[in-house]
Tab-separated table of C-alpha atoms in Angstrom:
chain	number	residue	atom	x	y	z
A	1	UNK	CA	-0.003	0.024	-0.019
A	2	UNK	CA	0.891	3.676	-0.216
A	3	UNK	CA	3.438	4.865	2.365
A	4	UNK	CA	4.541	8.298	3.477
A	5	UNK	CA	7.756	8.220	5.374
A	6	UNK	CA	8.040	11.079	7.860
A	7	UNK	CA	11.390	11.986	9.601
A	8	UNK	CA	12.430	12.566	12.270
A	9	UNK	CA	9.951	10.784	14.515
A	10	UNK	CA	11.008	12.889	17.366
A	11	UNK	CA	13.284	15.923	17.916
A	12	UNK	CA	14.299	18.031	20.880
A	13	UNK	CA	15.619	21.440	19.994
A	14	UNK	CA	16.654	24.590	21.798
A	15	UNK	CA	14.428	27.802	21.644
A	16	UNK	CA	15.406	29.923	18.710
A	17	UNK	CA	16.673	27.133	16.448
A	18	UNK	CA	14.965	25.861	13.356
A	19	UNK	CA	13.825	22.229	12.740
A	20	UNK	CA	13.100	20.595	9.434
A	21	UNK	CA	10.541	17.791	9.032
A	22	UNK	CA	10.439	15.702	5.906
A	23	UNK	CA	7.723	13.693	4.413
A	24	UNK	CA	8.408	11.426	1.442
A	25	UNK	CA	5.882	9.416	-0.512
A	26	UNK	CA	7.622	6.157	-1.193
A	27	UNK	CA	5.510	4.432	-3.829
A	28	UNK	CA	3.233	7.059	-5.300
A	29	UNK	CA	3.538	10.676	-6.326
A	30	UNK	CA	2.186	13.173	-3.908
A	31	UNK	CA	1.133	16.227	-5.779
A	32	UNK	CA	-0.531	17.549	-2.628
A	33	UNK	CA	0.659	17.233	0.986
A	34	UNK	CA	-1.374	18.289	4.002
A	35	UNK	CA	0.487	19.367	7.128
A	36	UNK	CA	-1.330	19.008	10.539
A	37	UNK	CA	-0.505	19.815	14.043
A	38	UNK	CA	-1.923	17.857	17.014
A	39	UNK	CA	-1.688	18.941	20.630
A	40	UNK	CA	-2.065	16.335	23.379
A	41	UNK	CA	-5.651	14.925	23.585
A	42	UNK	CA	-6.711	17.194	20.695
A	43	UNK	CA	-7.547	16.548	17.104
A	44	UNK	CA	-5.575	17.165	14.042
A	45	UNK	CA	-5.579	20.799	12.959
A	46	UNK	CA	-4.656	21.597	9.428
A	47	UNK	CA	-1.840	24.007	9.204
A	48	UNK	CA	-1.218	24.207	5.434
A	49	UNK	CA	-1.587	22.526	2.188
A	50	UNK	CA	1.378	22.213	-0.152
A	51	UNK	CA	1.239	21.528	-3.840
A	52	UNK	CA	4.259	20.399	-5.864
A	53	UNK	CA	5.846	23.355	-7.641
A	54	UNK	CA	3.746	26.115	-6.103
A	55	UNK	CA	3.413	27.978	-2.933
A	56	UNK	CA	1.736	26.431	0.059
A	57	UNK	CA	-1.689	27.515	1.163
A	58	UNK	CA	-1.765	28.341	4.840
A	59	UNK	CA	-4.814	28.055	7.186
A	60	UNK	CA	-5.988	31.133	9.037
A	61	UNK	CA	-3.863	31.899	12.000
A	62	UNK	CA	-0.775	29.943	10.826
A	63	UNK	CA	2.265	32.076	10.430
A	64	UNK	CA	3.808	31.543	7.020
A	65	UNK	CA	7.226	32.885	8.006
A	66	UNK	CA	7.430	30.627	10.950
A	67	UNK	CA	6.287	27.480	9.328
A	68	UNK	CA	8.004	27.136	6.002
A	69	UNK	CA	6.761	24.542	3.644
A	70	UNK	CA	8.552	23.390	0.502
A	71	UNK	CA	7.109	20.942	-1.986
A	72	UNK	CA	9.962	20.718	-4.597
A	73	UNK	CA	9.256	17.338	-6.012
A	74	UNK	CA	6.425	14.830	-6.362
A	75	UNK	CA	7.812	12.807	-3.622
A	76	UNK	CA	9.117	15.197	-1.079
A	77	UNK	CA	7.589	17.893	1.066
A	78	UNK	CA	9.210	19.605	3.995
A	79	UNK	CA	8.035	21.704	6.941
A	80	UNK	CA	10.614	23.916	8.653
A	81	UNK	CA	9.726	25.428	12.024
A	82	UNK	CA	11.843	28.484	12.198
A	83	UNK	CA	12.943	30.151	15.444
A	84	UNK	CA	11.135	27.524	17.456
A	85	UNK	CA	9.674	28.382	20.812
A	86	UNK	CA	8.239	26.096	23.508
A	87	UNK	CA	4.638	26.838	22.408
A	88	UNK	CA	5.598	25.123	19.047
A	89	UNK	CA	6.181	21.857	20.907
A	90	UNK	CA	3.507	19.612	19.329
A	91	UNK	CA	2.998	16.443	17.147
A	92	UNK	CA	3.308	17.229	13.502
A	93	UNK	CA	1.861	14.977	10.934
A	94	UNK	CA	1.775	15.060	7.136
A	95	UNK	CA	-0.718	13.427	4.843
A	96	UNK	CA	-1.157	12.933	1.130
A	97	UNK	CA	-3.972	11.728	-1.025
A	98	UNK	CA	-2.885	8.364	-2.231
A	99	UNK	CA	-5.636	7.715	-4.830
A	100	UNK	CA	-6.416	4.293	-3.418
A	101	UNK	CA	-10.081	3.999	-2.650
A	102	UNK	CA	-10.290	7.633	-1.600
A	103	UNK	CA	-7.419	7.224	0.836
A	104	UNK	CA	-5.119	9.687	2.553
A	105	UNK	CA	-1.930	8.199	3.734
A	106	UNK	CA	-0.469	9.753	6.888
A	107	UNK	CA	3.072	9.882	7.963
A	108	UNK	CA	3.980	8.435	11.335
A	109	UNK	CA	4.304	11.968	12.809
A	110	UNK	CA	7.098	14.009	14.413
A	111	UNK	CA	6.995	14.899	18.067
A	112	UNK	CA	8.783	18.246	18.468
A	113	UNK	CA	9.891	19.403	21.883
A	114	UNK	CA	11.353	22.804	22.163
A	115	UNK	CA	13.214	23.509	25.297
B	1	UNK	CA	-19.570	26.165	16.408
B	2	UNK	CA	-17.112	23.522	15.273
B	3	UNK	CA	-17.689	22.072	11.815
B	4	UNK	CA	-17.304	18.575	13.301
B	5	UNK	CA	-18.263	17.563	16.864
B	6	UNK	CA	-17.045	14.363	18.482
B	7	UNK	CA	-17.304	13.326	22.094
B	8	UNK	CA	-13.722	13.104	23.318
B	9	UNK	CA	-14.482	10.423	25.908
B	10	UNK	CA	-12.588	8.696	27.328
B	11	UNK	CA	-14.750	5.580	26.777
B	12	UNK	CA	-13.989	2.344	28.584
B	13	UNK	CA	-15.871	-0.900	27.818
B	14	UNK	CA	-15.226	-4.566	28.628
B	15	UNK	CA	-13.851	-6.855	26.075
B	16	UNK	CA	-16.485	-8.277	23.732
B	17	UNK	CA	-18.805	-5.361	24.045
B	18	UNK	CA	-20.261	-3.388	21.119
B	19	UNK	CA	-18.741	0.103	20.842
B	20	UNK	CA	-20.583	3.000	19.282
B	21	UNK	CA	-18.679	6.121	18.271
B	22	UNK	CA	-20.368	9.129	16.876
B	23	UNK	CA	-19.805	12.486	15.180
B	24	UNK	CA	-22.059	15.294	14.139
B	25	UNK	CA	-21.272	17.921	11.527
B	26	UNK	CA	-22.591	21.166	10.263
B	27	UNK	CA	-21.278	21.500	6.745
B	28	UNK	CA	-23.784	19.976	4.267
B	29	UNK	CA	-21.189	20.029	1.626
B	30	UNK	CA	-19.359	17.065	3.214
B	31	UNK	CA	-19.810	13.986	1.106
B	32	UNK	CA	-16.890	11.739	2.110
B	33	UNK	CA	-16.846	10.437	5.721
B	34	UNK	CA	-13.965	8.496	7.207
B	35	UNK	CA	-12.965	6.876	10.433
B	36	UNK	CA	-9.365	6.785	11.482
B	37	UNK	CA	-7.715	4.913	14.287
B	38	UNK	CA	-4.692	6.556	15.968
B	39	UNK	CA	-2.393	4.793	18.514
B	40	UNK	CA	-0.355	6.864	20.843
B	41	UNK	CA	2.335	8.923	19.080
B	42	UNK	CA	1.562	7.451	15.732
B	43	UNK	CA	-0.077	8.746	12.610
B	44	UNK	CA	-3.773	8.011	11.948
B	45	UNK	CA	-4.638	4.940	9.931
B	46	UNK	CA	-7.755	4.717	7.810
B	47	UNK	CA	-10.342	2.298	9.062
B	48	UNK	CA	-13.324	2.913	6.951
B	49	UNK	CA	-14.724	5.356	4.541
B	50	UNK	CA	-18.122	5.971	3.146
B	51	UNK	CA	-19.507	8.187	0.462
B	52	UNK	CA	-22.743	10.023	1.242
B	53	UNK	CA	-25.497	8.348	3.261
B	54	UNK	CA	-25.669	4.577	4.028
B	55	UNK	CA	-23.909	1.721	5.819
B	56	UNK	CA	-20.640	0.027	5.142
B	57	UNK	CA	-19.363	-3.061	6.942
B	58	UNK	CA	-15.858	-4.446	7.068
B	59	UNK	CA	-15.316	-7.262	9.485
B	60	UNK	CA	-16.130	-6.133	13.006
B	61	UNK	CA	-16.439	-2.542	11.934
B	62	UNK	CA	-19.682	-0.875	10.542
B	63	UNK	CA	-19.791	2.763	9.513
B	64	UNK	CA	-23.193	4.532	9.187
B	65	UNK	CA	-23.848	7.979	7.665
B	66	UNK	CA	-27.083	9.806	8.007
B	67	UNK	CA	-26.717	12.958	5.961
B	68	UNK	CA	-30.334	14.139	6.804
B	69	UNK	CA	-29.333	14.293	10.410
B	70	UNK	CA	-25.664	15.129	9.698
B	71	UNK	CA	-24.641	12.279	11.958
B	72	UNK	CA	-22.166	9.468	11.388
B	73	UNK	CA	-21.360	6.519	13.532
B	74	UNK	CA	-18.746	3.728	13.818
B	75	UNK	CA	-19.736	0.489	15.473
B	76	UNK	CA	-17.182	-2.045	16.678
B	77	UNK	CA	-18.416	-5.483	17.385
B	78	UNK	CA	-16.710	-8.020	19.653
B	79	UNK	CA	-14.323	-5.412	20.819
B	80	UNK	CA	-10.744	-6.482	21.530
B	81	UNK	CA	-8.028	-4.966	23.748
B	82	UNK	CA	-6.126	-4.185	20.640
B	83	UNK	CA	-8.863	-1.860	19.501
B	84	UNK	CA	-7.853	0.461	22.351
B	85	UNK	CA	-6.858	3.755	20.554
B	86	UNK	CA	-8.170	7.108	19.674
B	87	UNK	CA	-10.741	7.076	16.957
B	88	UNK	CA	-11.140	10.132	14.735
B	89	UNK	CA	-13.956	10.906	12.395
B	90	UNK	CA	-12.971	12.876	9.352
B	91	UNK	CA	-14.932	14.261	6.435
B	92	UNK	CA	-14.385	16.324	3.218
B	93	UNK	CA	-16.227	17.781	0.222
B	94	UNK	CA	-16.363	15.683	-2.980
B	95	UNK	CA	-13.532	17.370	-4.859
B	96	UNK	CA	-10.157	16.131	-5.619
B	97	UNK	CA	-7.350	16.521	-3.046
B	98	UNK	CA	-9.815	18.092	-0.618
B	99	UNK	CA	-8.628	18.664	2.952
B	100	UNK	CA	-10.003	16.614	5.727
B	101	UNK	CA	-11.805	18.130	8.640
B	102	UNK	CA	-11.336	16.079	11.760
B	103	UNK	CA	-13.384	15.562	14.922
B	104	UNK	CA	-11.546	15.816	18.227
B	105	UNK	CA	-11.202	12.125	18.514
B	106	UNK	CA	-12.607	9.551	21.085
B	107	UNK	CA	-10.186	7.757	23.234
B	108	UNK	CA	-11.290	4.221	23.669
B	109	UNK	CA	-10.083	1.613	26.138
B	110	UNK	CA	-11.216	-2.032	25.907
B	111	UNK	CA	-10.839	-3.726	29.319
B	112	UNK	CA	-9.750	-7.363	29.145
């Protein structure tokens, strides 16, 4: 089946530094990638939608300059959390439509802790 | 008002019981309805999806959609301890590459 490989699975960084999260579609082409954030015991909140070769579309309230999204190829989308602060600590998950029986394949998530 | 409402639980039931999970929604444009299971610190995995109103069964799982009431359900029969997870409903409009709107998730524990 379709697989989205997400790395790293967890990361701890210092306040003020930047962290890059990668999502790769392994056996299908992901023209679209959705990026979600999930706080403990809460649902997935869509942050942005990236499309290969074009600028990402951000949801209301999400800072574009803080959460940089790049979708340079059909198999790779990245989210960079710039100048991270403790309030950015969360679980970040990517997802791509995989065109199998109306499926969306999710990455395994990245737990970011900013100290 | 949230577009999708889901009781966060937690819900604890004994092994073998029938579990009923529910979501309500307000956007009548939603046509695709999905249930995801998420284990702790993992990405969600698709359990079932349905299009428009009706029922769909897959093994021990049955998904129901009532568009007139804007209400969807997931039933789990013969529940097992391995079913313990958070269950999220999700839905979208019927266009290509549409974003999913999720419920808050219900944390379910099956007690052996």
